[in-house]
Amino acid sequence: MAEAVKKSRPEFRNIGIGQIAKYRLPLAGKVSILHRISGILLFLLLPFSLYLFEQSLTSEISFDTLKGFFSNIIVKLVVLVISWAFAFHFFAGLRFLLLDTHTAVSKEGGRNTATVVLVLSSLLTIAIALKIFGAF
């Protein structure tokens, strides 16, 4: 009787290249992919970040030179991207640690924690952007 009620639906397990643009990920899946992207960005921009840190600690003259370097809009945008990547990677990492403890593993919990990660990282990035661009 259960077999008669069961609908026969096509089952597609593999996604082709042409279907990628039409495929809709849930919010938790998007956060997972963005966590990987932010980790890659942090890794690739690590030499730039270490260079800035090294220049800020070398001497007062190099610190003043670095302050002039930070007046460039491109550098400010790169620092903002680094800040977003760090904030997002940090909060998403906490989310995945929470998931590892089998907390909020349900569909609703995954959506809620993904939303929290996006909101917290966005708010922190906006606050950092306001500071970098001189709003406060």
PDB file of C-alpha atoms in Angstrom:
ATOM      1  CA  MET A   1       0.000   0.000   0.000  1.00  0.00           C
ATOM      2  CA  ALA A   2       2.856   2.370   0.767  1.00  0.00           C
ATOM      3  CA  GLU A   3       4.298   1.712  -2.667  1.00  0.00           C
ATOM      4  CA  ALA A   4       1.058   2.762  -4.382  1.00  0.00           C
ATOM      5  CA  VAL A   5       1.017   6.119  -2.573  1.00  0.00           C
ATOM      6  CA  LYS A   6       4.661   6.838  -3.271  1.00  0.00           C
ATOM      7  CA  LYS A   7       5.147   9.157  -6.242  1.00  0.00           C
ATOM      8  CA  SER A   8       7.635   8.205  -8.862  1.00  0.00           C
ATOM      9  CA  ARG A   9       9.894  11.189  -9.287  1.00  0.00           C
ATOM     10  CA  PRO A  10      13.021  11.345 -11.368  1.00  0.00           C
ATOM     11  CA  GLU A  11      16.125  11.277  -9.237  1.00  0.00           C
ATOM     12  CA  PHE A  12      19.095  13.347 -10.371  1.00  0.00           C
ATOM     13  CA  ARG A  13      22.215  12.975  -8.300  1.00  0.00           C
ATOM     14  CA  ASN A  14      24.841  14.468 -10.586  1.00  0.00           C
ATOM     15  CA  ILE A  15      24.813  18.095 -11.624  1.00  0.00           C
ATOM     16  CA  GLY A  16      26.106  18.950 -15.059  1.00  0.00           C
ATOM     17  CA  ILE A  17      27.977  22.114 -15.989  1.00  0.00           C
ATOM     18  CA  GLY A  18      24.872  23.538 -17.659  1.00  0.00           C
ATOM     19  CA  GLN A  19      22.817  23.046 -14.501  1.00  0.00           C
ATOM     20  CA  ILE A  20      25.149  24.896 -12.122  1.00  0.00           C
ATOM     21  CA  ALA A  21      23.654  28.320 -12.863  1.00  0.00           C
ATOM     22  CA  LYS A  22      20.120  27.043 -12.176  1.00  0.00           C
ATOM     23  CA  TYR A  23      20.966  25.086  -9.033  1.00  0.00           C
ATOM     24  CA  ARG A  24      19.812  26.795  -5.835  1.00  0.00           C
ATOM     25  CA  LEU A  25      21.821  26.076  -2.723  1.00  0.00           C
ATOM     26  CA  PRO A  26      20.262  26.471   0.710  1.00  0.00           C
ATOM     27  CA  LEU A  27      21.663  29.260   2.855  1.00  0.00           C
ATOM     28  CA  ALA A  28      23.770  26.805   4.860  1.00  0.00           C
ATOM     29  CA  GLY A  29      25.370  25.576   1.612  1.00  0.00           C
ATOM     30  CA  LYS A  30      26.180  29.135   0.555  1.00  0.00           C
ATOM     31  CA  VAL A  31      27.791  29.802   3.940  1.00  0.00           C
ATOM     32  CA  SER A  32      29.846  26.633   3.547  1.00  0.00           C
ATOM     33  CA  ILE A  33      31.135  27.712   0.147  1.00  0.00           C
ATOM     34  CA  LEU A  34      31.818  31.264   1.356  1.00  0.00           C
ATOM     35  CA  HIS A  35      33.737  29.789   4.307  1.00  0.00           C
ATOM     36  CA  ARG A  36      36.021  28.029   1.851  1.00  0.00           C
ATOM     37  CA  ILE A  37      36.385  31.153  -0.300  1.00  0.00           C
ATOM     38  CA  SER A  38      37.214  33.301   2.733  1.00  0.00           C
ATOM     39  CA  GLY A  39      39.819  30.744   3.827  1.00  0.00           C
ATOM     40  CA  ILE A  40      41.417  30.836   0.383  1.00  0.00           C
ATOM     41  CA  LEU A  41      41.430  34.651   0.440  1.00  0.00           C
ATOM     42  CA  LEU A  42      43.055  34.695   3.858  1.00  0.00           C
ATOM     43  CA  PHE A  43      45.703  32.276   2.676  1.00  0.00           C
ATOM     44  CA  LEU A  44      46.431  34.161  -0.549  1.00  0.00           C
ATOM     45  CA  LEU A  45      46.488  37.581   1.124  1.00  0.00           C
ATOM     46  CA  LEU A  46      48.631  36.401   4.035  1.00  0.00           C
ATOM     47  CA  PRO A  47      51.886  37.755   2.516  1.00  0.00           C
ATOM     48  CA  PHE A  48      50.268  41.187   2.040  1.00  0.00           C
ATOM     49  CA  SER A  49      48.949  41.155   5.611  1.00  0.00           C
ATOM     50  CA  LEU A  50      52.320  40.111   7.031  1.00  0.00           C
ATOM     51  CA  TYR A  51      54.057  42.812   4.988  1.00  0.00           C
ATOM     52  CA  LEU A  52      51.730  45.475   6.401  1.00  0.00           C
ATOM     53  CA  PHE A  53      52.231  44.156   9.918  1.00  0.00           C
ATOM     54  CA  GLU A  54      56.005  44.046   9.511  1.00  0.00           C
ATOM     55  CA  GLN A  55      56.072  47.600   8.153  1.00  0.00           C
ATOM     56  CA  SER A  56      53.984  48.881  11.045  1.00  0.00           C
ATOM     57  CA  LEU A  57      56.439  47.488  13.607  1.00  0.00           C
ATOM     58  CA  THR A  58      59.794  48.293  11.987  1.00  0.00           C
ATOM     59  CA  SER A  59      60.183  51.961  12.949  1.00  0.00           C
ATOM     60  CA  GLU A  60      58.310  55.234  13.292  1.00  0.00           C
ATOM     61  CA  ILE A  61      59.359  56.236   9.783  1.00  0.00           C
ATOM     62  CA  SER A  62      58.029  53.029   8.264  1.00  0.00           C
ATOM     63  CA  PHE A  63      54.821  53.433  10.279  1.00  0.00           C
ATOM     64  CA  ASP A  64      54.353  56.938   8.853  1.00  0.00           C
ATOM     65  CA  THR A  65      55.047  55.567   5.363  1.00  0.00           C
ATOM     66  CA  LEU A  66      52.450  52.876   5.997  1.00  0.00           C
ATOM     67  CA  LYS A  67      49.904  55.513   7.029  1.00  0.00           C
ATOM     68  CA  GLY A  68      50.501  57.198   3.684  1.00  0.00           C
ATOM     69  CA  PHE A  69      50.159  53.827   1.966  1.00  0.00           C
ATOM     70  CA  PHE A  70      46.773  53.369   3.650  1.00  0.00           C
ATOM     71  CA  SER A  71      45.493  56.606   2.134  1.00  0.00           C
ATOM     72  CA  ASN A  72      45.235  54.784  -1.221  1.00  0.00           C
ATOM     73  CA  ILE A  73      41.666  53.647  -1.916  1.00  0.00           C
ATOM     74  CA  ILE A  74      42.811  50.333  -3.428  1.00  0.00           C
ATOM     75  CA  VAL A  75      44.741  49.457  -0.268  1.00  0.00           C
ATOM     76  CA  LYS A  76      41.728  50.358   1.849  1.00  0.00           C
ATOM     77  CA  LEU A  77      39.540  48.063  -0.246  1.00  0.00           C
ATOM     78  CA  VAL A  78      42.053  45.211   0.004  1.00  0.00           C
ATOM     79  CA  VAL A  79      42.193  45.649   3.780  1.00  0.00           C
ATOM     80  CA  LEU A  80      38.394  45.667   3.862  1.00  0.00           C
ATOM     81  CA  VAL A  81      38.299  42.410   1.882  1.00  0.00           C
ATOM     82  CA  ILE A  82      40.823  40.888   4.290  1.00  0.00           C
ATOM     83  CA  SER A  83      38.691  42.073   7.195  1.00  0.00           C
ATOM     84  CA  TRP A  84      35.541  40.570   5.687  1.00  0.00           C
ATOM     85  CA  ALA A  85      37.332  37.289   4.988  1.00  0.00           C
ATOM     86  CA  PHE A  86      38.621  37.114   8.552  1.00  0.00           C
ATOM     87  CA  ALA A  87      35.272  38.021  10.151  1.00  0.00           C
ATOM     88  CA  PHE A  88      33.306  35.622   7.968  1.00  0.00           C
ATOM     89  CA  HIS A  89      35.817  32.794   8.358  1.00  0.00           C
ATOM     90  CA  PHE A  90      35.866  33.302  12.127  1.00  0.00           C
ATOM     91  CA  PHE A  91      32.079  33.248  12.585  1.00  0.00           C
ATOM     92  CA  ALA A  92      31.574  30.420  10.091  1.00  0.00           C
ATOM     93  CA  GLY A  93      34.312  28.465  11.855  1.00  0.00           C
ATOM     94  CA  LEU A  94      32.456  28.899  15.143  1.00  0.00           C
ATOM     95  CA  ARG A  95      29.295  27.718  13.385  1.00  0.00           C
ATOM     96  CA  PHE A  96      31.032  24.584  12.129  1.00  0.00           C
ATOM     97  CA  LEU A  97      32.449  23.906  15.600  1.00  0.00           C
ATOM     98  CA  LEU A  98      28.893  24.175  16.917  1.00  0.00           C
ATOM     99  CA  LEU A  99      27.729  21.742  14.252  1.00  0.00           C
ATOM    100  CA  ASP A 100      30.537  19.355  15.238  1.00  0.00           C
ATOM    101  CA  THR A 101      29.038  19.184  18.720  1.00  0.00           C
ATOM    102  CA  HIS A 102      25.749  18.092  17.106  1.00  0.00           C
ATOM    103  CA  THR A 103      24.035  21.341  18.056  1.00  0.00           C
ATOM    104  CA  ALA A 104      21.658  22.949  15.534  1.00  0.00           C
ATOM    105  CA  VAL A 105      22.159  20.146  13.021  1.00  0.00           C
ATOM    106  CA  SER A 106      18.550  20.274  11.836  1.00  0.00           C
ATOM    107  CA  LYS A 107      17.477  22.071   8.681  1.00  0.00           C
ATOM    108  CA  GLU A 108      16.015  24.939  10.697  1.00  0.00           C
ATOM    109  CA  GLY A 109      19.083  25.143  12.953  1.00  0.00           C
ATOM    110  CA  GLY A 110      21.403  25.182   9.965  1.00  0.00           C
ATOM    111  CA  ARG A 111      19.449  28.005   8.375  1.00  0.00           C
ATOM    112  CA  ASN A 112      19.409  29.974  11.639  1.00  0.00           C
ATOM    113  CA  THR A 113      23.133  29.610  12.305  1.00  0.00           C
ATOM    114  CA  ALA A 114      23.934  30.488   8.687  1.00  0.00           C
ATOM    115  CA  THR A 115      21.855  33.644   9.043  1.00  0.00           C
ATOM    116  CA  VAL A 116      23.661  34.550  12.264  1.00  0.00           C
ATOM    117  CA  VAL A 117      27.036  34.108  10.544  1.00  0.00           C
ATOM    118  CA  LEU A 118      26.011  36.356   7.649  1.00  0.00           C
ATOM    119  CA  VAL A 119      24.562  39.052   9.916  1.00  0.00           C
ATOM    120  CA  LEU A 120      27.477  39.129  12.375  1.00  0.00           C
ATOM    121  CA  SER A 121      30.162  39.144   9.691  1.00  0.00           C
ATOM    122  CA  SER A 122      28.298  41.835   7.733  1.00  0.00           C
ATOM    123  CA  LEU A 123      27.888  44.059  10.794  1.00  0.00           C
ATOM    124  CA  LEU A 124      31.534  43.688  11.747  1.00  0.00           C
ATOM    125  CA  THR A 125      32.644  44.393   8.182  1.00  0.00           C
ATOM    126  CA  ILE A 126      30.443  47.506   8.020  1.00  0.00           C
ATOM    127  CA  ALA A 127      31.920  48.748  11.309  1.00  0.00           C
ATOM    128  CA  ILE A 128      35.442  48.155  10.010  1.00  0.00           C
ATOM    129  CA  ALA A 129      34.581  49.897   6.717  1.00  0.00           C
ATOM    130  CA  LEU A 130      33.299  52.930   8.608  1.00  0.00           C
ATOM    131  CA  LYS A 131      36.548  53.031  10.591  1.00  0.00           C
ATOM    132  CA  ILE A 132      38.779  52.548   7.531  1.00  0.00           C
ATOM    133  CA  PHE A 133      37.024  55.179   5.447  1.00  0.00           C
ATOM    134  CA  GLY A 134      36.952  57.694   8.287  1.00  0.00           C
ATOM    135  CA  ALA A 135      33.291  57.821   9.293  1.00  0.00           C
ATOM    136  CA  PHE A 136      34.207  57.468  12.994  1.00  0.00           C
TER     137      PHE A 136
END
